[in-house]
GROMACS .gro file of C-alpha atoms in nm:
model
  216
    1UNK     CA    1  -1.613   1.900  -3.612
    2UNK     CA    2  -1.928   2.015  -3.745
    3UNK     CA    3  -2.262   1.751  -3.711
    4UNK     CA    4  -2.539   1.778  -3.987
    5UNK     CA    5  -2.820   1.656  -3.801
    6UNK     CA    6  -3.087   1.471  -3.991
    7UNK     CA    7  -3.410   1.549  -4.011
    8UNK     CA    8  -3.782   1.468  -4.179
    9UNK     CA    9  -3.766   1.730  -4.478
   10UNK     CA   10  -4.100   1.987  -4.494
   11UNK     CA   11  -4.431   1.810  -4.638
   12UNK     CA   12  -4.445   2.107  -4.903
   13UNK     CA   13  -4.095   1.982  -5.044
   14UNK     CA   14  -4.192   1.794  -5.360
   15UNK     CA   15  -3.965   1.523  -5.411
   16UNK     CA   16  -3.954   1.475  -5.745
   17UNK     CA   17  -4.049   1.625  -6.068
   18UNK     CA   18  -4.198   1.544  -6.405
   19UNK     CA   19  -3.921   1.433  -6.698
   20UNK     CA   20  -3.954   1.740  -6.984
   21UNK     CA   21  -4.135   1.636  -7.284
   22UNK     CA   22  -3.799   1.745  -7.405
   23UNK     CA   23  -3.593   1.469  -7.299
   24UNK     CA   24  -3.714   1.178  -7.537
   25UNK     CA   25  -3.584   0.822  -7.469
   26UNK     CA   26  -3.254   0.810  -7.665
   27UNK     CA   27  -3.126   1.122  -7.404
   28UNK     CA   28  -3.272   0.923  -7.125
   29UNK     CA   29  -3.104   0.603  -7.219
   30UNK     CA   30  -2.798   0.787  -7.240
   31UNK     CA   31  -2.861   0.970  -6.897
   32UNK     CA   32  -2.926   0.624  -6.721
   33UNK     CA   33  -2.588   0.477  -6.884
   34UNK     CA   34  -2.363   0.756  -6.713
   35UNK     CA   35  -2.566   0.713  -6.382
   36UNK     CA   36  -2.550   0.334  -6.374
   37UNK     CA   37  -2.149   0.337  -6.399
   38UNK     CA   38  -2.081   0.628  -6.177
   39UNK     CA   39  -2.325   0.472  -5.875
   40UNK     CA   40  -2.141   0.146  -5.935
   41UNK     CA   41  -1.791   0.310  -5.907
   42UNK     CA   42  -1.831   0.485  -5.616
   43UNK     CA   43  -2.069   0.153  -5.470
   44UNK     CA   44  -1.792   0.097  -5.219
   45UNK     CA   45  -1.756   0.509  -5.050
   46UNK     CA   46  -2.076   0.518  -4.853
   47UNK     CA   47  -1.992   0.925  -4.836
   48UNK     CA   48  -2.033   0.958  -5.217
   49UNK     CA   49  -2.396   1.052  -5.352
   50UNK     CA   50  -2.454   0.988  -5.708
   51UNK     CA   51  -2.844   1.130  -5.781
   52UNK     CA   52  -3.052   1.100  -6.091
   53UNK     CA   53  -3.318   1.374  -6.137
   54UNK     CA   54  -3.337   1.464  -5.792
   55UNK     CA   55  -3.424   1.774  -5.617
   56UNK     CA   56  -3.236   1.970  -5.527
   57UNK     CA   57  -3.343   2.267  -5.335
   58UNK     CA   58  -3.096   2.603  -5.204
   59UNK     CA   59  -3.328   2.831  -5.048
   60UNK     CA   60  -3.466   2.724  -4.691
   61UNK     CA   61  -3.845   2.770  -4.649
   62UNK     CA   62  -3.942   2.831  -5.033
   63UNK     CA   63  -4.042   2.496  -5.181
   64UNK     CA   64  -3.991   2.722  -5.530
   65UNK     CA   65  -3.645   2.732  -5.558
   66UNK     CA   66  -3.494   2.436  -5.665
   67UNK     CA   67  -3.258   2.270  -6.014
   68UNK     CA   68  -3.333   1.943  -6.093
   69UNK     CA   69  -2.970   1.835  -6.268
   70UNK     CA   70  -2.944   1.494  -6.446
   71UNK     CA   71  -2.703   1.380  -6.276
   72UNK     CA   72  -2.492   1.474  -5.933
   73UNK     CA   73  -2.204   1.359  -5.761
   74UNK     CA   74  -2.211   1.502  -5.360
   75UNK     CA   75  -1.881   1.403  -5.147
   76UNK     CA   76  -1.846   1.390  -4.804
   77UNK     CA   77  -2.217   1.376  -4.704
   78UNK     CA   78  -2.373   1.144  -4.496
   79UNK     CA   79  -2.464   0.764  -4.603
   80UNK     CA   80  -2.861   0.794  -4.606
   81UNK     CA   81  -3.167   0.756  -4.820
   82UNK     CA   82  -3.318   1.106  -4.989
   83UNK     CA   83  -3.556   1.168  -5.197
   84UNK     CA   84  -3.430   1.501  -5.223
   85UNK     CA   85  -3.125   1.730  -5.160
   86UNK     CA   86  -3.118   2.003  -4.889
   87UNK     CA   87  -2.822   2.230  -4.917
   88UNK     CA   88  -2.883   2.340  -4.550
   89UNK     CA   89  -2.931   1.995  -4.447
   90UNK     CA   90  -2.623   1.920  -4.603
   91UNK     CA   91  -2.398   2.202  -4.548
   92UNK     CA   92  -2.280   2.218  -4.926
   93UNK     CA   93  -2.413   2.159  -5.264
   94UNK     CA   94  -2.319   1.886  -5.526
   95UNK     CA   95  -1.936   1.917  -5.598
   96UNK     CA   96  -2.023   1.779  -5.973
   97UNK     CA   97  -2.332   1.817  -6.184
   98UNK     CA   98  -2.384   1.619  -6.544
   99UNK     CA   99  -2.675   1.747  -6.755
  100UNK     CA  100  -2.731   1.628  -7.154
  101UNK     CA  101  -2.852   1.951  -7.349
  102UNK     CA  102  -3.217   1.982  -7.421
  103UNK     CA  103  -3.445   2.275  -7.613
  104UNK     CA  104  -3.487   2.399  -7.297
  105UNK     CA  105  -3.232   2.336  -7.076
  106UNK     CA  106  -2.934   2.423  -7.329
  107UNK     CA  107  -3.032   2.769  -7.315
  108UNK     CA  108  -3.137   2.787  -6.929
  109UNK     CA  109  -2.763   2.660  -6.847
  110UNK     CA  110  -2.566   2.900  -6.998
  111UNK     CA  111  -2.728   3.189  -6.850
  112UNK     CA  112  -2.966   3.191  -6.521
  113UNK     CA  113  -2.835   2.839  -6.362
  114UNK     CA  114  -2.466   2.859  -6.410
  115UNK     CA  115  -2.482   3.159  -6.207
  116UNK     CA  116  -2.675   2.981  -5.951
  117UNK     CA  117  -2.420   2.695  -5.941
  118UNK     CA  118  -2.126   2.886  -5.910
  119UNK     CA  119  -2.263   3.091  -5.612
  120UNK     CA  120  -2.348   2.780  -5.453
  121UNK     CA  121  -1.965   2.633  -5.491
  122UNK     CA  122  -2.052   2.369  -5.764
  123UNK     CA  123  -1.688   2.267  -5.834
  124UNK     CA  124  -1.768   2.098  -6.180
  125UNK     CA  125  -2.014   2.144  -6.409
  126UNK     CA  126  -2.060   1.942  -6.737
  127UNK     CA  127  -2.316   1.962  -7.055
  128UNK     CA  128  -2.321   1.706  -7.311
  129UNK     CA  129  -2.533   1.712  -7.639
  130UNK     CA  130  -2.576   1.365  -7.725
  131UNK     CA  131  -2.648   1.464  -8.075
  132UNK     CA  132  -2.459   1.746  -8.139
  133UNK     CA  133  -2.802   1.975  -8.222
  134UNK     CA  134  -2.723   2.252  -7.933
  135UNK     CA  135  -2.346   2.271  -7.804
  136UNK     CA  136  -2.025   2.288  -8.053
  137UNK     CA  137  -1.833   2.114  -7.905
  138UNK     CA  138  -2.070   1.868  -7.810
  139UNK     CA  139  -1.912   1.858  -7.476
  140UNK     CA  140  -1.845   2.128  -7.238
  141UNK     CA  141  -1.695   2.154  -6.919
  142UNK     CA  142  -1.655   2.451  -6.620
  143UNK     CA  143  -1.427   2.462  -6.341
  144UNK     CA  144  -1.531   2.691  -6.029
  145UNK     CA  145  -1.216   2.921  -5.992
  146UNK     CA  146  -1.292   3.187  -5.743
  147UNK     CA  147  -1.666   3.283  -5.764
  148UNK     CA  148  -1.637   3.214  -6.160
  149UNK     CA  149  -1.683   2.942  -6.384
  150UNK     CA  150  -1.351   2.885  -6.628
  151UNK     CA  151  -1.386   2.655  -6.905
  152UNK     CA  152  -1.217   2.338  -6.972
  153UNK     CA  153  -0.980   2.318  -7.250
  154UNK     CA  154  -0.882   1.957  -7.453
  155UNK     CA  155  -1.013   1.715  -7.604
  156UNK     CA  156  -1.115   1.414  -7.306
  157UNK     CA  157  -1.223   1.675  -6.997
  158UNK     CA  158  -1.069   1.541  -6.658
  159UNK     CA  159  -1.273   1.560  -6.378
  160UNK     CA  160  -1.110   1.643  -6.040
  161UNK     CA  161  -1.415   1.534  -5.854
  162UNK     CA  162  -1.509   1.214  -5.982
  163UNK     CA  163  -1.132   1.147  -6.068
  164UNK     CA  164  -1.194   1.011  -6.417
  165UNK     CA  165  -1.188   1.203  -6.765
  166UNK     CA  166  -1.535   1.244  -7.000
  167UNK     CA  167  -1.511   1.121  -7.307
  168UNK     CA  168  -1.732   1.164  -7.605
  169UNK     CA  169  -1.810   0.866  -7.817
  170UNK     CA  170  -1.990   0.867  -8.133
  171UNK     CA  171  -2.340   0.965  -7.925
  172UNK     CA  172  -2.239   0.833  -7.579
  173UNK     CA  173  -2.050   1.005  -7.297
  174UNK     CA  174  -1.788   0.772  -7.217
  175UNK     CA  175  -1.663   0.789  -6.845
  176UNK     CA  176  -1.281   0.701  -6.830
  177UNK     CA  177  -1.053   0.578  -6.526
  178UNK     CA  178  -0.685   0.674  -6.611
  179UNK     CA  179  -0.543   0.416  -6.324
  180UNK     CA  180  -0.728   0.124  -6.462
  181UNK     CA  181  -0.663   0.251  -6.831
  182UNK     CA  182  -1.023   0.175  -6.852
  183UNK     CA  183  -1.397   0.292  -6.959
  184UNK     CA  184  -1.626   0.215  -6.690
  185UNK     CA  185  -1.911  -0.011  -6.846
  186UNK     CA  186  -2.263   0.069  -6.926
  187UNK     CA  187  -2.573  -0.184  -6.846
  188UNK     CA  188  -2.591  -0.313  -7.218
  189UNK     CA  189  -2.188  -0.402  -7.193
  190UNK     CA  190  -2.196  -0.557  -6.863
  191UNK     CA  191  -2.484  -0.760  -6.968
  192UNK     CA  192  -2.270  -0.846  -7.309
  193UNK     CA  193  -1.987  -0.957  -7.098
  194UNK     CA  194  -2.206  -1.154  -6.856
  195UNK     CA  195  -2.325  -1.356  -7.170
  196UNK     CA  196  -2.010  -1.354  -7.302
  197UNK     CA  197  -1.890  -1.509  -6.989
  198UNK     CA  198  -2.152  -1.765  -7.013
  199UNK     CA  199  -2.076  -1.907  -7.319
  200UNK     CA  200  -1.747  -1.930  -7.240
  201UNK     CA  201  -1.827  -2.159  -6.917
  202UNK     CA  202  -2.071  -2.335  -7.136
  203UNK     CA  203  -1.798  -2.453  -7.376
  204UNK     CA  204  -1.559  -2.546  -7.119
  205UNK     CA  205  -1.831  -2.742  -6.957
  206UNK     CA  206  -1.888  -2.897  -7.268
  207UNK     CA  207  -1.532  -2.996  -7.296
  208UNK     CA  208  -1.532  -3.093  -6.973
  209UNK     CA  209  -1.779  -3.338  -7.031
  210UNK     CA  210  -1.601  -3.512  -7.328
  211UNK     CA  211  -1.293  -3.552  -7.180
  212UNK     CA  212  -1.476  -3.730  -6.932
  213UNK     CA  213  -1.640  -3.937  -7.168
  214UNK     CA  214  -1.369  -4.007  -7.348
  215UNK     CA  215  -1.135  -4.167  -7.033
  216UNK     CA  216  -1.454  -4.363  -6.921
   0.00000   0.00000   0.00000
């Protein structure tokens, strides 16, 4: 059984880069939403990685080569804190990448980077256009078959790796769990439900109180 050994990563690793002017704060809300409910479904397998914006760098000994995707999902890797991704360190890349289409980055991913990710054995590889201004359809999806990327066909796109189907909605990306027949929630729905939930123990408090009252 093979060890990856841990080490201090290389001072001349930056470990994080600047957001593009690009990515205004509508894309970033909606970036944040798929990261928040992916980190909290896979909360309870310590081997999971879920990153946002991070680092991730393929080529030992040249801090220049590097992808920054939006979001990643890494299996079977060790439970520690990074700041960064090391494919050597590792021994693999990120089975699933997410990234929302941008000026810039819609045209960078269907040409230069998708190569890159397939010869590095991404398994999945999805672009969403929030607001449909780059990608028809606004959601796209690759499977690594061999050394090549094949497209995914349908309507909701099932991902083998994270085990739950995408789902576009209106201008969200909607994750999906098809053994709970349910949508994983975002922060502003949790939050709704926690205040929902609140009122409801504040009324039965309420009547709780009465009743009291009432056989007193």
């Amino acid at each position: 059984m093979t060890q990856i050994i841990s080490r201090e990563p290389p001072r001349e690793y930056p470990e994080k880069e600047a957001f593009s002017i690009a990515e205004n704060d509508f894309v970033v809300s909606r970036m944040v939403d798929v990261f928040c409910a992916l980190r909290s479904f896979f909360r309870a397998i310590p081997s999971v990685l879920v990153g946002f914006k991070q680092l991730v760098y393929y080529a030992e000994r040249d801090y220049m080569v590097f992808f920054t995707p939006d979001i990643f999902v890494a299996r079977d890797v060790p439970p520690k804190k990074r700041f960064a991704f090391y494919t050597w360190e590792e021994g693999k890349a990120p089975d699933a990448l997410i990234n929302f289409a941008t000026a810039d980055f819609a045209r960078d991913d269907f040409g230069y980077y998708r190569e890159v990710f397939a010869n590095l054995g991404v398994r999945e590889y999805f672009i969403f256009d929030p607001l449909g201004e780059y990608l028809n359809p606004r959601l796209c999806g690759y499977r690594l078959v061999g050394d090549e990327y094949a497209p995914m066909n349908g309507g909701p796109l099932f991902s083998e790796v994270l085990g739950l189907e995408l789902r576009v909605e209106q201008e969200r990306l909607r994750l999906y769990d098809p053994q709970r027949g349910a949508y994983l929630l975002y922060p502003d729905e949790l939050q709704a439900e926690a205040e929902q939930l609140e009122q409801e123990n504040a009324r039965l408090r309420a009547e709780f109180a009465r009743l009291r009252g009432e056989n007193t």
